[in-house]
Structures are given as C-alpha cells and as structure tokens.
CSV table of C-alpha atoms in Angstrom, one decimal:
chain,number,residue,atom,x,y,z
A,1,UNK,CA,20.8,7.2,11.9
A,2,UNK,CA,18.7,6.5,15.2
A,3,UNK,CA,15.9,4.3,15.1
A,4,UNK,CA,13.2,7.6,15.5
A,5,UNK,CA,14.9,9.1,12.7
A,6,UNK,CA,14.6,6.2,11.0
A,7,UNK,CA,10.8,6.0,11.9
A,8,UNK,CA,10.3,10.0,11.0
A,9,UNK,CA,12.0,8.9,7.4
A,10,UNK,CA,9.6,6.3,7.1
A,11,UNK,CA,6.6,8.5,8.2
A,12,UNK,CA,7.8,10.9,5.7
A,13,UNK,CA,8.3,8.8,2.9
A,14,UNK,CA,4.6,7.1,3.3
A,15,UNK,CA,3.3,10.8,3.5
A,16,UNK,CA,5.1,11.7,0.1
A,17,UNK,CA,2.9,8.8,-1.2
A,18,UNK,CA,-0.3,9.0,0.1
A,19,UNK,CA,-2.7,8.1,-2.7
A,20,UNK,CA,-5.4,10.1,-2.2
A,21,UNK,CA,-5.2,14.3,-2.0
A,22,UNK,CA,-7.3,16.5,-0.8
A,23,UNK,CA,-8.4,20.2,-2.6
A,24,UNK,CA,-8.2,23.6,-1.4
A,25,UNK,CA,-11.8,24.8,-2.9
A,26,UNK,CA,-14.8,25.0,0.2
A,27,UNK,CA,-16.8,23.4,-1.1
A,28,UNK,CA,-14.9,20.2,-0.7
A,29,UNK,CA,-14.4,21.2,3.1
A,30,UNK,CA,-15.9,17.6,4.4
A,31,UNK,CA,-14.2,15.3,2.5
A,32,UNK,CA,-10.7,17.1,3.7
A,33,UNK,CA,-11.5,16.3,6.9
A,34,UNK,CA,-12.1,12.8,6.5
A,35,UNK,CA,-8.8,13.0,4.8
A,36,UNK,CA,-7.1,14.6,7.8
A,37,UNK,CA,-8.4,12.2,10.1
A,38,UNK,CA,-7.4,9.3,7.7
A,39,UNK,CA,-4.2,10.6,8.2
A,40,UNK,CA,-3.8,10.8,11.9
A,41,UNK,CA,-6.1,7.3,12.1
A,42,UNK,CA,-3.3,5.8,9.9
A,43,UNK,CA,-0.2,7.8,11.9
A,44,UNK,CA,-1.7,7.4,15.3
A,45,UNK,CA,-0.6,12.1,15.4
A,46,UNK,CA,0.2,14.2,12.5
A,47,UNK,CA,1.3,17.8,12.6
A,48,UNK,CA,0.0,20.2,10.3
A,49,UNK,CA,3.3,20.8,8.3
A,50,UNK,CA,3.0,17.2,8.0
A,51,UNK,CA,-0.9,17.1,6.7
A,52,UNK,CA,-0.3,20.1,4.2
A,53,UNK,CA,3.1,18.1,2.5
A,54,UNK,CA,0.7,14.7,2.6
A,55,UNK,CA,-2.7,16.0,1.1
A,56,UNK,CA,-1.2,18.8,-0.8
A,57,UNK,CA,-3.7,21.4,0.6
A,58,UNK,CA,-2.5,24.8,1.8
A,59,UNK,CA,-1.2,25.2,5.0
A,60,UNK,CA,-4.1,27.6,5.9
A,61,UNK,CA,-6.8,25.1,4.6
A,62,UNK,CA,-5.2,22.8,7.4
A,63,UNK,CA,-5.2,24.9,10.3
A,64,UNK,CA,-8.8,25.8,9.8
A,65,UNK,CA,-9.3,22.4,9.2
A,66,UNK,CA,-7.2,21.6,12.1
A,67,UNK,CA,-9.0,23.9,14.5
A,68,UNK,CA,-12.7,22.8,13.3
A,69,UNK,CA,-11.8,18.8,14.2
A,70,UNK,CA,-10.6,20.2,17.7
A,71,UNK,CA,-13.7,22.4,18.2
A,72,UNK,CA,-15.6,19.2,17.5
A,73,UNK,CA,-13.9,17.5,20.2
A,74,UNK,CA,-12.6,14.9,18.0
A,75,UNK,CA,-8.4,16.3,18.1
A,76,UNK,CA,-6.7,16.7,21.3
A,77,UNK,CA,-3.1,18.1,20.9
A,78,UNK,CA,0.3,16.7,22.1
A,79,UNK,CA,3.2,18.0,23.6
A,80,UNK,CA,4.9,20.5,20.9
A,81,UNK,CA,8.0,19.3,19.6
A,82,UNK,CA,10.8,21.6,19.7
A,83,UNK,CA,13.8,21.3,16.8
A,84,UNK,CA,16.5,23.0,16.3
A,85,UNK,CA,15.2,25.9,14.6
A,86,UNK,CA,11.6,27.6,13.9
A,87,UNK,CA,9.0,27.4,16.2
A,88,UNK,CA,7.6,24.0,17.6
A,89,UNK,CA,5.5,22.0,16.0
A,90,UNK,CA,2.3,20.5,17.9
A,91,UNK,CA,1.2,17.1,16.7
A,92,UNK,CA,-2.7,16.5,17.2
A,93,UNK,CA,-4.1,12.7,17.8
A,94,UNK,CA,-7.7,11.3,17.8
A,95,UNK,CA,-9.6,12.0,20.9
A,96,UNK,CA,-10.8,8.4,22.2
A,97,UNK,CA,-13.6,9.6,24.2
A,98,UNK,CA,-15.0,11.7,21.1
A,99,UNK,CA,-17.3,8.9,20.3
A,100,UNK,CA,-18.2,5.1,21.8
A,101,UNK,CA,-19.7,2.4,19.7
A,102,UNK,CA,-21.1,-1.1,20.1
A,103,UNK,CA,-20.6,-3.9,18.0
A,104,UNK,CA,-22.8,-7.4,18.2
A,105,UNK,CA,-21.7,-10.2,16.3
A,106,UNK,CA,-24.4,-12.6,15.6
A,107,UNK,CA,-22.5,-15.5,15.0
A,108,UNK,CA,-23.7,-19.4,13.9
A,109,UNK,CA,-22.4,-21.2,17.1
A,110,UNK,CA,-21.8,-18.1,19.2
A,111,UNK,CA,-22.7,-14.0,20.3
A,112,UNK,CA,-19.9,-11.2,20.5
A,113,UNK,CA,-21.0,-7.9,22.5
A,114,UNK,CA,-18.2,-5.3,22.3
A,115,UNK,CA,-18.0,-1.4,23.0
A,116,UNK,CA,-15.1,0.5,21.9
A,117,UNK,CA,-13.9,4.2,22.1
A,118,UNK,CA,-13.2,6.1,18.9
A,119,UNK,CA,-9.7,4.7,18.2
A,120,UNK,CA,-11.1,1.4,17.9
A,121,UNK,CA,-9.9,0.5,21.9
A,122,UNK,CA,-11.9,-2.3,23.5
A,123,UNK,CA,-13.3,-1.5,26.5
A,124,UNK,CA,-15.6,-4.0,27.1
A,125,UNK,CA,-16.9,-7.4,25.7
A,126,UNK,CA,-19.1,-10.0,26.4
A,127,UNK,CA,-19.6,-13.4,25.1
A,128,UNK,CA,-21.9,-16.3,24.6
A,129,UNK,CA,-21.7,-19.9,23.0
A,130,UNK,CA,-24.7,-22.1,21.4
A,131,UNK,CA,-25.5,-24.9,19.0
A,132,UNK,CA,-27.3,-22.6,16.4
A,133,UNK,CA,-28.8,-18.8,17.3
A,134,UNK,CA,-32.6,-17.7,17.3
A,135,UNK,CA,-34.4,-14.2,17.4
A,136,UNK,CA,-35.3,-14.8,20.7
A,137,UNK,CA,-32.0,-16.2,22.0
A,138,UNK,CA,-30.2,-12.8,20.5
A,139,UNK,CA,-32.2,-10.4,22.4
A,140,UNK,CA,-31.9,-12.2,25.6
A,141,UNK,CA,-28.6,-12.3,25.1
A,142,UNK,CA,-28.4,-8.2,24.4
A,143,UNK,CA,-30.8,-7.0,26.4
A,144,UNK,CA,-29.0,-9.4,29.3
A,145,UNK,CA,-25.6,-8.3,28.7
A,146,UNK,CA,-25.3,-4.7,27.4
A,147,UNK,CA,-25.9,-3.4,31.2
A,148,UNK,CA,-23.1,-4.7,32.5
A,149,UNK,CA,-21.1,-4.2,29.1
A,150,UNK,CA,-21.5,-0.2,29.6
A,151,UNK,CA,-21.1,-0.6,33.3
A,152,UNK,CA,-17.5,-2.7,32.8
A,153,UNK,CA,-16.7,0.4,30.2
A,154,UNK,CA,-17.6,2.9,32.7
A,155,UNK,CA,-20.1,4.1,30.0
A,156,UNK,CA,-23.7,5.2,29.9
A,157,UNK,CA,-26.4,4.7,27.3
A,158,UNK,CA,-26.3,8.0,26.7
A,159,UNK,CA,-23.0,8.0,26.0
A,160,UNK,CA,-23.0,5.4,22.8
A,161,UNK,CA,-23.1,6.6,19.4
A,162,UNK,CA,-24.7,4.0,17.6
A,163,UNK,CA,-24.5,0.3,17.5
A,164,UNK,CA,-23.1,-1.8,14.3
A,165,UNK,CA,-24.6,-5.3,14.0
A,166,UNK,CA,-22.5,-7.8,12.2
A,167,UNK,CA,-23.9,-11.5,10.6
A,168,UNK,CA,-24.3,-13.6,8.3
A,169,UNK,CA,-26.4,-13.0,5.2
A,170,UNK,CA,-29.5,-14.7,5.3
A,171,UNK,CA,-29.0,-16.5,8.2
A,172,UNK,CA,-31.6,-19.4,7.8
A,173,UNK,CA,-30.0,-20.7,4.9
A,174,UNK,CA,-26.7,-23.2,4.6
A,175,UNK,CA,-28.7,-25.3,7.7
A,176,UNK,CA,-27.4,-28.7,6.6
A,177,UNK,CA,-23.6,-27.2,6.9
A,178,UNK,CA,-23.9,-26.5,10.3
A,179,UNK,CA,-26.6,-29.3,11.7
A,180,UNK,CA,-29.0,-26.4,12.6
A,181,UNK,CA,-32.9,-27.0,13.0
A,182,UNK,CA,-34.2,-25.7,9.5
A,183,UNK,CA,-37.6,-24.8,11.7
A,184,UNK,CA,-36.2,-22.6,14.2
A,185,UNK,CA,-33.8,-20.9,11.7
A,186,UNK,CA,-36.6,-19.9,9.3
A,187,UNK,CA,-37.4,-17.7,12.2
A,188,UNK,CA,-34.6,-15.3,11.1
A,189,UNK,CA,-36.1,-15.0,7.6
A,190,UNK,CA,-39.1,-12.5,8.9
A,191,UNK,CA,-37.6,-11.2,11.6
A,192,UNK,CA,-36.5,-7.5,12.0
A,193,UNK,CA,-33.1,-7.2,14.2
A,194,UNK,CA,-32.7,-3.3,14.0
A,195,UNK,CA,-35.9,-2.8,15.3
A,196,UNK,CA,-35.9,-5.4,18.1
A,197,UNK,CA,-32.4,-4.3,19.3
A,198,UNK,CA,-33.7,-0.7,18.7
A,199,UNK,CA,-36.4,-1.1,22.0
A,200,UNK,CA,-33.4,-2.4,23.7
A,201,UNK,CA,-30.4,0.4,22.8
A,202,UNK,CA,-32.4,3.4,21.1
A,203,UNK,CA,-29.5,4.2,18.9
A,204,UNK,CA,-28.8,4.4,15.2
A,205,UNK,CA,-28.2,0.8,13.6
A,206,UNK,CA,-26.0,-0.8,11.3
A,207,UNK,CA,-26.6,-4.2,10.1
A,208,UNK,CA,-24.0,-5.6,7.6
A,209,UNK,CA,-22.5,-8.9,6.4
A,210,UNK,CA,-20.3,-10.6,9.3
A,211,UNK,CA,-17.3,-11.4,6.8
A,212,UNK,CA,-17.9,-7.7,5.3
A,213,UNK,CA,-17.3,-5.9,8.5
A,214,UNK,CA,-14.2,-8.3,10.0
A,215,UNK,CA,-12.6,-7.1,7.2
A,216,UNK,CA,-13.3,-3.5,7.6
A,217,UNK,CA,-11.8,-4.0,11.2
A,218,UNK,CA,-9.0,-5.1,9.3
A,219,UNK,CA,-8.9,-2.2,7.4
A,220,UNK,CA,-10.0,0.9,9.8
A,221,UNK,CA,-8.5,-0.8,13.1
A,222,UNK,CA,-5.6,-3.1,11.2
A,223,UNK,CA,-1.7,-2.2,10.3
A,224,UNK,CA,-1.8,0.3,7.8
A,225,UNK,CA,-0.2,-0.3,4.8
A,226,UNK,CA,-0.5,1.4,0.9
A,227,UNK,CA,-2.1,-1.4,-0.5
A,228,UNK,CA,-5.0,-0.7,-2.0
A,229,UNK,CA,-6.6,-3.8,-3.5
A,230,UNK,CA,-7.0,-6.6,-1.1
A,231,UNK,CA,-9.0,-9.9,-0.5
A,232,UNK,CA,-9.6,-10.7,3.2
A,233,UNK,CA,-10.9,-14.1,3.8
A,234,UNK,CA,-12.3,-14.9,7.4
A,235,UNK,CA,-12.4,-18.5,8.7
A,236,UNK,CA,-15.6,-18.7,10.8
A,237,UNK,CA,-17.9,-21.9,10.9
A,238,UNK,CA,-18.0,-21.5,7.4
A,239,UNK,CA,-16.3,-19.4,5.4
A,240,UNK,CA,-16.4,-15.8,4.4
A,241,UNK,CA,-14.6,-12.4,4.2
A,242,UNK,CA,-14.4,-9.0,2.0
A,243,UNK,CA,-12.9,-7.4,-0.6
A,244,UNK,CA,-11.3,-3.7,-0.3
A,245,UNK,CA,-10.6,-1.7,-3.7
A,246,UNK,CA,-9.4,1.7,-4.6
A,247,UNK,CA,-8.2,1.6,-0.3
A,248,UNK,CA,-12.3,1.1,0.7
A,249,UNK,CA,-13.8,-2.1,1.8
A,250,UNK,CA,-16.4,-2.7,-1.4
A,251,UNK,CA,-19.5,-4.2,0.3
A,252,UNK,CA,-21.3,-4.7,-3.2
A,253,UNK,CA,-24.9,-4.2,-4.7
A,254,UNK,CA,-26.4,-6.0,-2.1
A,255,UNK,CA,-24.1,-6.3,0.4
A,256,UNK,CA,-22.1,-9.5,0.2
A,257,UNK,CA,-19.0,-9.3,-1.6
A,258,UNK,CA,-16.4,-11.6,-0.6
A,259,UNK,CA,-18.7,-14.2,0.3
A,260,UNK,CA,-16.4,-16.6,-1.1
A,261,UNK,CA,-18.0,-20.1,0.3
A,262,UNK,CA,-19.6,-21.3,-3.3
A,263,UNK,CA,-15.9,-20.7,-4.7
A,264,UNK,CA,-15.1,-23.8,-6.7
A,265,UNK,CA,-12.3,-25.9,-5.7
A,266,UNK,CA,-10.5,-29.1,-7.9
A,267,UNK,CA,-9.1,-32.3,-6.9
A,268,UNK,CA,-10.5,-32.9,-3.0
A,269,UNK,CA,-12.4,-34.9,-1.4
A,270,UNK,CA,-15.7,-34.1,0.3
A,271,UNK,CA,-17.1,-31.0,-1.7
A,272,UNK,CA,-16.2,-28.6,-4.4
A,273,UNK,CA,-17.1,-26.0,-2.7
A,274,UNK,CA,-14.2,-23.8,-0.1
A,275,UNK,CA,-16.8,-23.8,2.6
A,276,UNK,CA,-16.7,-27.9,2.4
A,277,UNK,CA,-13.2,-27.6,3.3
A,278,UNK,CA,-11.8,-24.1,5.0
A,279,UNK,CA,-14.5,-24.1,7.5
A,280,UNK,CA,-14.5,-24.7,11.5
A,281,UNK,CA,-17.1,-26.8,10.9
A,282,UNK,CA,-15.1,-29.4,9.1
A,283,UNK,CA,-12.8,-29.5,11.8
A,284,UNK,CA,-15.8,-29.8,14.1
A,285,UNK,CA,-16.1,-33.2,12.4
A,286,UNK,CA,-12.7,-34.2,12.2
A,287,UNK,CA,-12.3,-33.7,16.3
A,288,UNK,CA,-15.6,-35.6,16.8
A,289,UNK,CA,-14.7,-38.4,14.8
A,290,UNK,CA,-11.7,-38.4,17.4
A,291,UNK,CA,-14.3,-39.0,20.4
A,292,UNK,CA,-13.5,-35.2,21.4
A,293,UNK,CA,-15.9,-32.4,22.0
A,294,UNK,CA,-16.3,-30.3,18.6
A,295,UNK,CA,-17.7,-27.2,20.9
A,296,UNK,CA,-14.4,-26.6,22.8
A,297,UNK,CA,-12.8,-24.8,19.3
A,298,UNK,CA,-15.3,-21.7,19.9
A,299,UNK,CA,-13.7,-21.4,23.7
A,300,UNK,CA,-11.1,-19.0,23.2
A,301,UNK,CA,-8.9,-20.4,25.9
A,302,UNK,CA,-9.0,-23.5,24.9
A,303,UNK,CA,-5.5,-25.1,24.0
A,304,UNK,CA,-5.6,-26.2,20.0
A,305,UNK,CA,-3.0,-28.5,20.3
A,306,UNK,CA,-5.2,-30.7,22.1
A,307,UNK,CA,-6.8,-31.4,18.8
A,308,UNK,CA,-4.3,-33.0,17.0
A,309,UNK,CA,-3.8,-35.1,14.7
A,310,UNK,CA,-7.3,-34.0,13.3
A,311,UNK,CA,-5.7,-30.1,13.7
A,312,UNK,CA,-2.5,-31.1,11.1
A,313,UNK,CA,-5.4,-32.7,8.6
A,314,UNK,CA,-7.7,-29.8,8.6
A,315,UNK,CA,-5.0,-27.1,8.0
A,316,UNK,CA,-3.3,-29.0,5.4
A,317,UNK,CA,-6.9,-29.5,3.4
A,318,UNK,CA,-8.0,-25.8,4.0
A,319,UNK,CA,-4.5,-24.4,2.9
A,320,UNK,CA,-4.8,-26.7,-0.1
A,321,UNK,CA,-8.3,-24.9,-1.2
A,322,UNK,CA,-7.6,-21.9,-0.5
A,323,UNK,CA,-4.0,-21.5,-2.7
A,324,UNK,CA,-6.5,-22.5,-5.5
A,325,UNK,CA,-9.0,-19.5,-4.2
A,326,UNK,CA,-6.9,-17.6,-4.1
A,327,UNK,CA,-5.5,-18.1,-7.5
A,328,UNK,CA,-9.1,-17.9,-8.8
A,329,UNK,CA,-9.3,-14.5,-6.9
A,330,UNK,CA,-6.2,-13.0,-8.5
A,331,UNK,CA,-7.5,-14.1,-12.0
A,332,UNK,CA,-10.5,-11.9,-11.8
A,333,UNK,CA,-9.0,-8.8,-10.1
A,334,UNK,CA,-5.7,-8.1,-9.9
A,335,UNK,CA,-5.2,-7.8,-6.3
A,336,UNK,CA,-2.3,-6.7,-4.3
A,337,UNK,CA,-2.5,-8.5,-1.2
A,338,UNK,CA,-4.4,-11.5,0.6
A,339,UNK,CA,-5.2,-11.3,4.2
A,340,UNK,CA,-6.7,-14.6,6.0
A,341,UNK,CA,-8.2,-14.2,9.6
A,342,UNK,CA,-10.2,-16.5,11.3
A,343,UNK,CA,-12.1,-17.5,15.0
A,344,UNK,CA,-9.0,-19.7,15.5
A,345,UNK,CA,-5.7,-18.9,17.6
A,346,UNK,CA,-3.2,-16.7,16.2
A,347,UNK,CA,-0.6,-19.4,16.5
A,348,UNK,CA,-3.0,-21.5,13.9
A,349,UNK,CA,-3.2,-18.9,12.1
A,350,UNK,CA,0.2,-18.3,11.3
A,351,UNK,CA,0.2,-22.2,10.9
A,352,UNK,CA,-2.5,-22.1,8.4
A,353,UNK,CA,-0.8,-19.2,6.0
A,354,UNK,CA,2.9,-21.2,6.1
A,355,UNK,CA,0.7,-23.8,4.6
A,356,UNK,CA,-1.2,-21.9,1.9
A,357,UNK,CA,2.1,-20.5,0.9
A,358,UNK,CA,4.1,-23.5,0.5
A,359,UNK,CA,0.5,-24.7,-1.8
A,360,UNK,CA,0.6,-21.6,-4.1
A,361,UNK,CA,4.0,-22.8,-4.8
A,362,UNK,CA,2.8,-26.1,-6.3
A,363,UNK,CA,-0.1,-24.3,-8.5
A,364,UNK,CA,0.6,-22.8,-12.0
A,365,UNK,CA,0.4,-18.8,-11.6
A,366,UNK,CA,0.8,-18.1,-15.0
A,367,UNK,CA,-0.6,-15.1,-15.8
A,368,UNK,CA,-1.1,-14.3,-11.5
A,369,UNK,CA,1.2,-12.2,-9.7
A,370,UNK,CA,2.4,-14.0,-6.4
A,371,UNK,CA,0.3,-11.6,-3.7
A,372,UNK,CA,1.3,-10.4,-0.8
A,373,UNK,CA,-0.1,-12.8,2.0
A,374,UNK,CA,-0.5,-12.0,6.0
A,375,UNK,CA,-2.4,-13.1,8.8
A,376,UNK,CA,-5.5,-10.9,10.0
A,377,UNK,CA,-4.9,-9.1,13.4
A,378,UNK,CA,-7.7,-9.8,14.8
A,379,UNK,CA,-8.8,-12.7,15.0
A,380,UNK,CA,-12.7,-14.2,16.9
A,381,UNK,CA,-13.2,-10.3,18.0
A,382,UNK,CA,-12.9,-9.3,14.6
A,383,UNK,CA,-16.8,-9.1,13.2
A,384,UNK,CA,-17.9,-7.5,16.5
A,385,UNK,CA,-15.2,-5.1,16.0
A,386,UNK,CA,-15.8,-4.5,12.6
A,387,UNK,CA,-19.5,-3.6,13.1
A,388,UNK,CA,-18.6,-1.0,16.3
A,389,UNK,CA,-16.4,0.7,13.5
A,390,UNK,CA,-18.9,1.0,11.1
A,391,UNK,CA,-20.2,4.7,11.4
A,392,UNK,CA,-16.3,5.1,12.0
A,393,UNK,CA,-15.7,4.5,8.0
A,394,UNK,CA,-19.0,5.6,7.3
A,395,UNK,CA,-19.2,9.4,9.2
A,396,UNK,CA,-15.2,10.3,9.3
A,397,UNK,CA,-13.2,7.9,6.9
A,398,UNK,CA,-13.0,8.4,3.1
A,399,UNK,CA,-14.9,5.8,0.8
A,400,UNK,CA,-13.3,6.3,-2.7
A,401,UNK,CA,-15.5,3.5,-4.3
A,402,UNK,CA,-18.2,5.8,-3.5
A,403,UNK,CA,-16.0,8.8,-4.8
A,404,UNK,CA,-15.3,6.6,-8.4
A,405,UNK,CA,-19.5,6.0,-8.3
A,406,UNK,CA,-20.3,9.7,-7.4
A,407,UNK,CA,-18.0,10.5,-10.3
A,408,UNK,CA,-19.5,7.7,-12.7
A,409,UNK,CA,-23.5,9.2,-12.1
C-alpha cells in the first residue's frame, strides 16, 4: 500500500468516527454548516461523498450545503480527482481570504499584535516587551503598530473582521508575583479595553482570558485529533491554560476555567501553589540570582541554553508540580489528554514534558488513567493567535457544550 493510500485509509477511518452528526431537517441548516466546515477545517479539503459518509446527512443536504458555503465565498474548489471509474470527484478547501482577523495579546511582561487569514495563516505580527503593562502603554502600542501590521499583511482596515483580545483576568491583581507597581496596575481595574481599542480599530471585539484563548488556538488552529476532553496548561509568567470538553474549549461561568495557578501542590519548597513553581517568573529569579538578565527569556531569539544551570533547576521543579496537577486534574474529570505550551522554546518544551512524564511515573495513579501528554504547537504566539480565532469558533465552528446547555434549558 502507498503512503496516499495509506493517508486516504486514515482519512477514511477518522471520517467513519467523527463524533458529532449532522441532520437532514432545515431547520437545523446552520449548524450543518459549521459541521461541514469542521470537517474541511480538520481535513485541510473534503469532497462531498466524503462529508455525506462523515455527518451522515444526505448527499443532497451536502451539495446545497456545499454550494451555499461557496456562494458565501468561504469554499474554493480543487482540482477534481479523477479514479478509475464514476465521474470525478472535486474536493473544496477553506478560502483564506474569506475573512482576516486580529489578535492582541495583553501580556504581563510583553504585547503580541497578530492578523491572520481565515485558515488561521499569520500574516503579520508585531511585538513589544515591558516590566509590567498599563492602559495607556497598550493603546500606544496598538494604535502605533496596527498601521504597519495591515500594511506588512497587504491588508486594509476595511478588510478585518473583527479583532479578539486575549489577557489575563483581572489584571491588577497577583502584583507581588510579578514585582509590578500595585498603583499603576489598579489602573486596569476601571478601565474599558473594548472601547478604547474600539476608537482605534472600529470593529467587533472580543475580550477573553489569555490562557482560555491559547488553548482554543490549540484546538481550532492545532493537530486535530478525536480527543475530546483535554486540559491545556500554558506556561506564561505565571501560569494558566484551558479546559476543552465534549470537543469545545469550556470557558466557564465567568470566563476562567483552567486558571489553574491556586492548584495546590505537596512537598516543595517556596509555595503551595503551581504558579510559585511552573511559572517564568520563577525562572526570572533563578537567572538573576546567577547575575544574568531575567528580561532576555521573553526575547524569542534568545538562546535558552545560556541559562543553565538555573534552566535544569527550574524544569525539574515545574515538571515535579505539575505531574501532581495533573493528577489532581484527572481526579476530578476524567480527561483524555494533557497538552502543556508555554512562552518558552519548543526545544524546552519538549524538555519540560520528558520531565513531567518520568514524575507521573513516581506518583500513585490509582484510580487515574495515565493521559495522553504532548507539547502545545504554538508556543509565545499562541494567546494572540487564539484571540484572532475567536469569532472563528464562535461564527463557523460547532460548540457542543453550548449544544448539551441548549438541550439542558
């Protein structure tokens, strides 16, 4: 068997077991075409013969459904391909110019402007470090940069969708973790970001949780797989990430699940808390207290090895906390798979997850299966990311939390 056919097989096979279906009645016509561009987000093109075996609708429900996603611009069709017998079949893909989107990270030590197309391409970004942010530092840096952002994407303002905003939930608290004035931060507490960007870029806004939307990159933007329940945890200065259930990232009643910092921690030094331990700003300390420069780990060309032996220590201590995270996780929902990302080099990364595996090996995991663990995919661009692909999820991808709640009512 050739390696396409192989590759067809496997396409096939992850078709046959797509959890979700769609129905045949009209009435029902929007949510089938979220699930048809699910599909072909997931598949990268899909034929129709291949969309009517996956969501079990007719095959004239999926041409009509086929043809209203192309009138709308947001299909553009391949070459056919020809087999050996019966007509060709013509695979469609996702139009990239069909929509543009920014995404602005405000971050505790730094800014992340991006602007991607609809398949979640980056075509521009800009960035900016600092000590600590303030309202009046953000929208210089915006109003500064997003010019030249659209001009570097050959893009108008016209020509953007909306804009997503990720950061952190009430930002002018957790001060003392990050040596940030408490005065200047309380700024943050009154202070209305969608409107002040909105005078800059009139465009709908988003605002969510910065760990919340790096793991919807994850998810919209990320490897597909079937899993369905996963916790994403996303190494920033402090700590943070998301939860997806039932295939959706589940943001929570107010926004903030997966904000797993306060998580409790036994048996190390310095805190009881994950964010006193998996953190960049513990390593900030560890490199000072080495007479080096604490800022240089939020360049992202600078070279991490230059940090050690403080690099060894801190990896070791956050794998250590978060095998028993982790375990506490898994206790409470029975999650398939862990993902950890982070604003650190990939090679770290992969560093940091050897590590947290060979720690769950030392726990007890009675009564826990052994998850599924990978490494994120996108690393420091991932919360701006995440917040461009917001009305992405939200306008064409299915939610089936909100499905289960709609049901539930």
């Amino acid at each position: 068997m050739s390696a396409q056919d192989k590759a067809l097989d496997d396409k096939e096979e992850r078709l046959r077991l797509t959890p979700v279906k769609g129905s045949n009645q009209v009435h029902v016509r929007g949510f089938n075409e979220r699930l048809i561009l699910n599909l072909i987000r997931q598949y990268d093109q899909l034929t129709k013969a291949e969309a009517t075996r996956a969501t079990g609708l007719s095959p004239n429900a999926v041409s009509m459904i086929f043809r209203a996603l192309e009138d709308e611009n947001l299909l553009l069709r391949e070459e056919p391909i020809r087999g050996k017998i019966g007509q060709p079949s013509t695979p469609l893909r996702l139009n990239p110019s069909a929509r543009h989107y920014v995404g602005f990270k405000i971050g505790r030590r730094s800014f992340d402007l991006v602007v991607i197309d609809f398949t979640g391409k980056i075509l521009a970004r800009r960035t900016s470090q600092h000590s600590h942010p303030t309202p009046v530092a953000m929208c210089a840096f915006f109003k500064h940069e997003i010019r030249s952002l659209l001009r570097s994407a050959h893009l108008r303002r016209d020509d953007i969708d909306a804009l997503g905003v990720a950061m952190p939930s009430e930002l002018w608290h957790w001060t003392d973790d990050f040596d940030a004035p408490k005065t200047e931060m309380e700024a943050w507490r009154d202070f209305d970001v969608a409107s002040a960007l909105h005078k800059i870029l009139p465009v709908p806004i988003s605002i969510e949780n910065d760990g919340t939307a790096a793991c919807r990159a994850e998810r919209v933007f990320g490897p597909h797989t079937l899993k369905q329940d996963v916790i994403y945890f996303f190494i920033g200065t402090l700590i943070g990430g998301g939860i997806v259930l039932n295939g959706s990232v589940y943001v929570g009643r107010r926004g903030n699940s997966g904000g797993f910092g306060p998580l409790r921690v036994p048996d190390e030094p310095g805190g009881h808390r994950l964010i006193d331990h998996a953190s960049l700003v513990v390593l900030e300390k560890l490199v000072a207290g080495e007479g080096h420069d604490p800022s240089a780990i939020y360049d992202e060309g600078f070279d991490w090895s230059a940090l050690e032996p403080a690099l060894s220590h801190w990896i070791a201590r956050a794998a250590r906390s978060l095998a028993h995270a982790i375990v506490s996780t898994l206790s409470v929902i029975d999650f398939e798979a862990v993902v950890v990302d982070g604003a650190l080099p990939e090679e770290c990364r992969g560093r940091l997850l050897r590590e947290i595996n060979s720690e769950l090996a030392k726990l007890d995991l009675q009564g826990v299966m052994h998850p599924d663990l990978s490494s994120g995919h996108f690393g420091t661009v991932a919360r701006a990311l995440g917040a461009a692909s917001y009305r992405i999820a939200t306008d064409f991808m299915i939610d089936q939390n909100a499905l289960h709640l709609g049901a539930a009512k």
